[in-house]
mmCIF file of C-alpha atoms in Angstrom:
data_model
loop_
_atom_site.group_PDB
_atom_site.id
_atom_site.type_symbol
_atom_site.label_atom_id
_atom_site.label_comp_id
_atom_site.label_asym_id
_atom_site.label_seq_id
_atom_site.Cartn_x
_atom_site.Cartn_y
_atom_site.Cartn_z
ATOM 1 C CA LEU A 1 -5.189 -2.625 -12.648
ATOM 2 C CA PHE A 2 -4.086 0.996 -12.819
ATOM 3 C CA VAL A 3 -0.963 2.898 -11.826
ATOM 4 C CA ASN A 4 -2.435 6.250 -10.873
ATOM 5 C CA PRO A 5 -0.249 9.263 -11.682
ATOM 6 C CA ARG A 6 -2.275 11.407 -9.253
ATOM 7 C CA GLN A 7 -0.856 9.417 -6.309
ATOM 8 C CA PHE A 8 2.729 10.352 -7.129
ATOM 9 C CA GLN A 9 4.383 13.584 -6.068
ATOM 10 C CA PRO A 10 6.823 15.519 -8.267
ATOM 11 C CA GLY A 11 10.169 13.728 -8.225
ATOM 12 C CA GLU A 12 8.689 10.369 -7.211
ATOM 13 C CA ASP A 13 9.019 7.216 -9.280
ATOM 14 C CA PHE A 14 5.902 7.227 -11.486
ATOM 15 C CA ASP A 15 7.873 6.900 -14.726
ATOM 16 C CA ARG A 16 9.948 3.982 -13.449
ATOM 17 C CA TYR A 17 7.326 2.400 -11.186
ATOM 18 C CA PRO A 18 7.444 -1.389 -11.749
ATOM 19 C CA ARG A 19 4.843 -2.477 -14.284
ATOM 20 C CA ASP A 20 4.648 -5.995 -15.671
ATOM 21 C CA MET A 21 1.306 -6.549 -17.383
ATOM 22 C CA ALA A 22 2.208 -10.072 -18.527
ATOM 23 C CA HIS A 23 3.033 -11.064 -14.936
ATOM 24 C CA ASP A 24 -0.121 -9.375 -13.595
ATOM 25 C CA LEU A 25 -2.258 -11.144 -16.212
ATOM 26 C CA ALA A 26 -0.666 -14.490 -15.316
ATOM 27 C CA LEU A 27 -1.398 -13.904 -11.625
ATOM 28 C CA ALA A 28 -5.006 -12.977 -12.412
ATOM 29 C CA GLU A 29 -5.441 -16.026 -14.633
ATOM 30 C CA ALA A 30 -3.981 -18.322 -11.948
ATOM 31 C CA ARG A 31 -6.624 -16.989 -9.574
ATOM 32 C CA HIS A 32 -9.411 -17.565 -12.121
ATOM 33 C CA VAL A 33 -10.133 -13.861 -12.624
ATOM 34 C CA ASP A 34 -12.800 -13.455 -15.305
ATOM 35 C CA ILE A 35 -12.237 -9.786 -16.143
ATOM 36 C CA LEU A 36 -9.287 -7.466 -15.578
ATOM 37 C CA PHE A 37 -10.006 -3.764 -16.078
ATOM 38 C CA SER A 38 -6.790 -1.923 -16.905
ATOM 39 C CA PRO A 39 -7.574 1.572 -18.214
ATOM 40 C CA GLU A 40 -5.049 3.964 -19.683
ATOM 41 C CA VAL A 41 -4.425 7.303 -17.983
ATOM 42 C CA GLY A 42 -6.343 9.068 -20.767
ATOM 43 C CA GLU A 43 -9.406 6.916 -20.096
ATOM 44 C CA MET A 44 -9.386 7.882 -16.443
ATOM 45 C CA TYR A 45 -8.436 11.549 -16.780
ATOM 46 C CA GLY A 46 -8.973 12.363 -20.469
ATOM 47 C CA GLY A 47 -11.634 14.992 -19.841
ATOM 48 C CA GLY A 48 -9.495 16.695 -17.232
ATOM 49 C CA ASP A 49 -9.722 16.202 -13.533
ATOM 50 C CA GLN A 50 -10.546 19.463 -11.874
ATOM 51 C CA LEU A 51 -12.840 17.792 -9.359
ATOM 52 C CA ARG A 52 -10.998 15.917 -6.615
ATOM 53 C CA ILE A 53 -11.851 14.228 -3.349
ATOM 54 C CA VAL A 54 -10.087 15.763 -0.355
ATOM 55 C CA PRO A 55 -9.471 13.117 2.321
ATOM 56 C CA GLY A 56 -9.409 15.243 5.488
ATOM 57 C CA GLU A 57 -7.860 14.357 8.850
ATOM 58 C CA THR A 58 -7.556 10.604 8.286
ATOM 59 C CA ALA A 59 -4.905 11.294 5.660
ATOM 60 C CA ALA A 60 -3.218 14.318 7.256
ATOM 61 C CA ARG A 61 -0.693 12.420 9.384
ATOM 62 C CA TRP A 62 1.816 9.626 8.797
ATOM 63 C CA GLU A 63 2.261 9.091 5.059
ATOM 64 C CA GLY A 64 -0.039 11.987 4.195
ATOM 65 C CA GLU A 65 2.193 14.399 6.089
ATOM 66 C CA PHE A 66 5.147 13.482 3.883
ATOM 67 C CA ARG A 67 3.268 13.033 0.608
ATOM 68 C CA PRO A 68 0.872 15.961 0.265
ATOM 69 C CA GLY A 69 -1.849 15.225 -2.274
ATOM 70 C CA HIS A 70 -1.172 11.476 -2.301
ATOM 71 C CA PHE A 71 -4.417 10.434 -0.646
ATOM 72 C CA GLU A 72 -6.355 12.996 -2.673
ATOM 73 C CA GLY A 73 -5.108 11.119 -5.741
ATOM 74 C CA VAL A 74 -5.942 7.752 -4.168
ATOM 75 C CA LEU A 75 -9.503 8.702 -3.232
ATOM 76 C CA THR A 76 -10.233 10.453 -6.500
ATOM 77 C CA VAL A 77 -9.187 7.479 -8.621
ATOM 78 C CA VAL A 78 -10.809 4.917 -6.302
ATOM 79 C CA ALA A 79 -14.101 6.851 -6.474
ATOM 80 C CA LYS A 80 -13.815 6.956 -10.284
ATOM 81 C CA LEU A 81 -13.039 3.226 -10.467
ATOM 82 C CA PHE A 82 -15.918 2.401 -8.106
ATOM 83 C CA ASN A 83 -18.227 4.466 -10.320
ATOM 84 C CA ILE A 84 -17.082 2.716 -13.501
ATOM 85 C CA VAL A 85 -16.979 -0.856 -12.186
ATOM 86 C CA GLN A 86 -19.852 -0.672 -9.628
ATOM 87 C CA PRO A 87 -18.468 -3.395 -7.333
ATOM 88 C CA ASP A 88 -20.283 -4.915 -4.378
ATOM 89 C CA LEU A 89 -16.962 -5.790 -2.758
ATOM 90 C CA ALA A 90 -13.482 -4.273 -2.969
ATOM 91 C CA ILE A 91 -10.409 -5.785 -1.344
ATOM 92 C CA PHE A 92 -7.374 -3.711 -0.387
ATOM 93 C CA GLY A 93 -4.111 -4.840 1.129
ATOM 94 C CA GLU A 94 -3.506 -4.229 4.816
ATOM 95 C CA LYS A 95 0.103 -3.309 3.979
ATOM 96 C CA ASP A 96 -1.200 0.156 3.109
ATOM 97 C CA PHE A 97 -3.098 0.528 6.385
ATOM 98 C CA GLN A 98 -3.668 4.278 6.096
ATOM 99 C CA GLN A 99 -4.885 3.932 2.517
ATOM 100 C CA LEU A 100 -7.336 1.240 3.627
ATOM 101 C CA ALA A 101 -8.583 3.576 6.384
ATOM 102 C CA VAL A 102 -9.175 6.517 4.020
ATOM 103 C CA ILE A 103 -10.957 4.274 1.496
ATOM 104 C CA ARG A 104 -13.219 2.910 4.233
ATOM 105 C CA LYS A 105 -13.974 6.513 5.216
ATOM 106 C CA LEU A 106 -14.723 7.402 1.586
ATOM 107 C CA VAL A 107 -17.247 4.563 1.345
ATOM 108 C CA ARG A 108 -18.882 5.524 4.668
ATOM 109 C CA ASP A 109 -18.984 9.272 4.040
ATOM 110 C CA LEU A 110 -20.336 8.955 0.497
ATOM 111 C CA ASN A 111 -22.801 6.198 1.477
ATOM 112 C CA LEU A 112 -21.469 3.862 -1.183
ATOM 113 C CA SER A 113 -22.954 0.354 -1.207
ATOM 114 C CA ILE A 114 -19.587 -1.352 -1.327
ATOM 115 C CA GLN A 115 -18.120 -3.718 1.236
ATOM 116 C CA ILE A 116 -14.453 -2.916 1.820
ATOM 117 C CA MET A 117 -12.257 -5.767 3.024
ATOM 118 C CA GLY A 118 -8.662 -5.671 4.158
ATOM 119 C CA GLU A 119 -6.469 -8.522 2.991
ATOM 120 C CA PRO A 120 -3.271 -9.521 4.818
ATOM 121 C CA THR A 121 -0.010 -8.540 3.207
ATOM 122 C CA VAL A 122 1.306 -11.117 0.739
ATOM 123 C CA ARG A 123 4.785 -12.165 1.795
ATOM 124 C CA ALA A 124 7.618 -14.282 0.456
ATOM 125 C CA GLU A 125 8.570 -17.389 2.439
ATOM 126 C CA ASP A 126 11.214 -15.399 4.343
ATOM 127 C CA GLY A 127 8.672 -12.766 5.434
ATOM 128 C CA LEU A 128 9.425 -10.002 2.929
ATOM 129 C CA ALA A 129 6.305 -8.151 1.803
ATOM 130 C CA LEU A 130 5.788 -8.366 -1.956
ATOM 131 C CA PRO A 131 4.788 -4.894 -3.168
ATOM 132 C CA SER A 132 6.051 -3.740 -6.563
ATOM 133 C CA ARG A 133 8.560 -1.318 -5.083
ATOM 134 C CA ASN A 134 10.502 -4.127 -3.421
ATOM 135 C CA ASN A 135 11.821 -4.798 -6.928
ATOM 136 C CA TYR A 136 14.033 -1.743 -6.284
ATOM 137 C CA LEU A 137 15.915 -3.476 -3.450
ATOM 138 C CA THR A 138 19.558 -4.314 -3.959
ATOM 139 C CA ASP A 139 20.682 -7.849 -3.090
ATOM 140 C CA LEU A 140 21.978 -6.619 0.284
ATOM 141 C CA GLN A 141 18.732 -4.768 1.040
ATOM 142 C CA ARG A 142 16.691 -7.793 -0.044
ATOM 143 C CA ALA A 143 18.695 -9.988 2.321
ATOM 144 C CA ALA A 144 18.253 -7.515 5.207
ATOM 145 C CA ALA A 145 14.538 -6.839 4.827
ATOM 146 C CA PRO A 146 13.254 -10.154 6.267
ATOM 147 C CA ALA A 147 15.466 -9.684 9.353
ATOM 148 C CA LEU A 148 13.941 -6.252 9.890
ATOM 149 C CA TYR A 149 10.431 -7.701 9.550
ATOM 150 C CA ALA A 150 11.278 -10.460 12.061
ATOM 151 C CA CYS A 151 12.582 -7.879 14.543
ATOM 152 C CA LEU A 152 9.462 -5.753 14.181
ATOM 153 C CA ASN A 153 7.362 -8.842 14.906
ATOM 154 C CA GLU A 154 9.459 -9.609 17.977
ATOM 155 C CA MET A 155 9.037 -6.030 19.173
ATOM 156 C CA ALA A 156 5.271 -6.230 18.675
ATOM 157 C CA THR A 157 5.159 -9.475 20.666
ATOM 158 C CA ALA A 158 7.221 -7.941 23.493
ATOM 159 C CA MET A 159 4.884 -4.929 23.556
ATOM 160 C CA ARG A 160 1.801 -7.174 23.670
ATOM 161 C CA ASP A 161 3.476 -8.983 26.563
ATOM 162 C CA GLY A 162 3.755 -5.673 28.421
ATOM 163 C CA GLU A 163 7.187 -4.262 27.550
ATOM 164 C CA ARG A 164 6.952 -0.459 27.391
ATOM 165 C CA ASP A 165 10.596 0.599 27.575
ATOM 166 C CA PHE A 166 11.150 1.869 24.032
ATOM 167 C CA ALA A 167 14.927 2.153 24.416
ATOM 168 C CA LYS A 168 15.115 -1.459 25.592
ATOM 169 C CA LEU A 169 12.881 -2.669 22.756
ATOM 170 C CA THR A 170 14.791 -0.873 20.036
ATOM 171 C CA SER A 171 18.302 -1.643 21.281
ATOM 172 C CA MET A 172 17.559 -5.326 21.874
ATOM 173 C CA HIS A 173 15.905 -5.772 18.510
ATOM 174 C CA PHE A 174 18.303 -3.569 16.564
ATOM 175 C CA TYR A 175 21.114 -5.865 17.667
ATOM 176 C CA ALA A 176 19.107 -8.905 16.538
ATOM 177 C CA TRP A 177 18.397 -7.224 13.194
ATOM 178 C CA LYS A 178 22.083 -6.428 12.604
ATOM 179 C CA LYS A 179 22.938 -10.020 13.517
ATOM 180 C CA GLY A 180 20.421 -11.166 10.873
ATOM 181 C CA LEU A 181 22.410 -9.288 8.217
ATOM 182 C CA LYS A 182 25.437 -11.520 8.656
#
């Protein structure tokens, strides 16, 4: 368990990023975790960190385009953690699809003997994904988020069923999303 400062850009929320070690320990214990490795920043980067892993094209678009250096921080710390822990298996959430893709590429390109698995996003009963940053949501935003998720699912279903008119998809589902706010 490690909140990696190298994944945050200047002005992002590293200092106020939600951290609740007691809650995380309780979750781990409930899942019968035997060992939880939670290093301090100094343990991970105490000797400096001039050497970094550059992710390449897989990270250049989408989130990487808007957060330069983010995936460099992700891959560098993941490689360090893999080296320290020496796992046979590592599981990453599918919520961070691009991160999962760059980690899979890291393992392939560096010939690491680690199986990487994607795990479906953990969601509340109403469909809201449960990442730490959702703690930032106001009550109104928290109420709206499940409606947005439901609309995105409806749009995906319509697309799988052959709908390709983007304007029709977005207008139909935007109305449904706004209706879900009431």
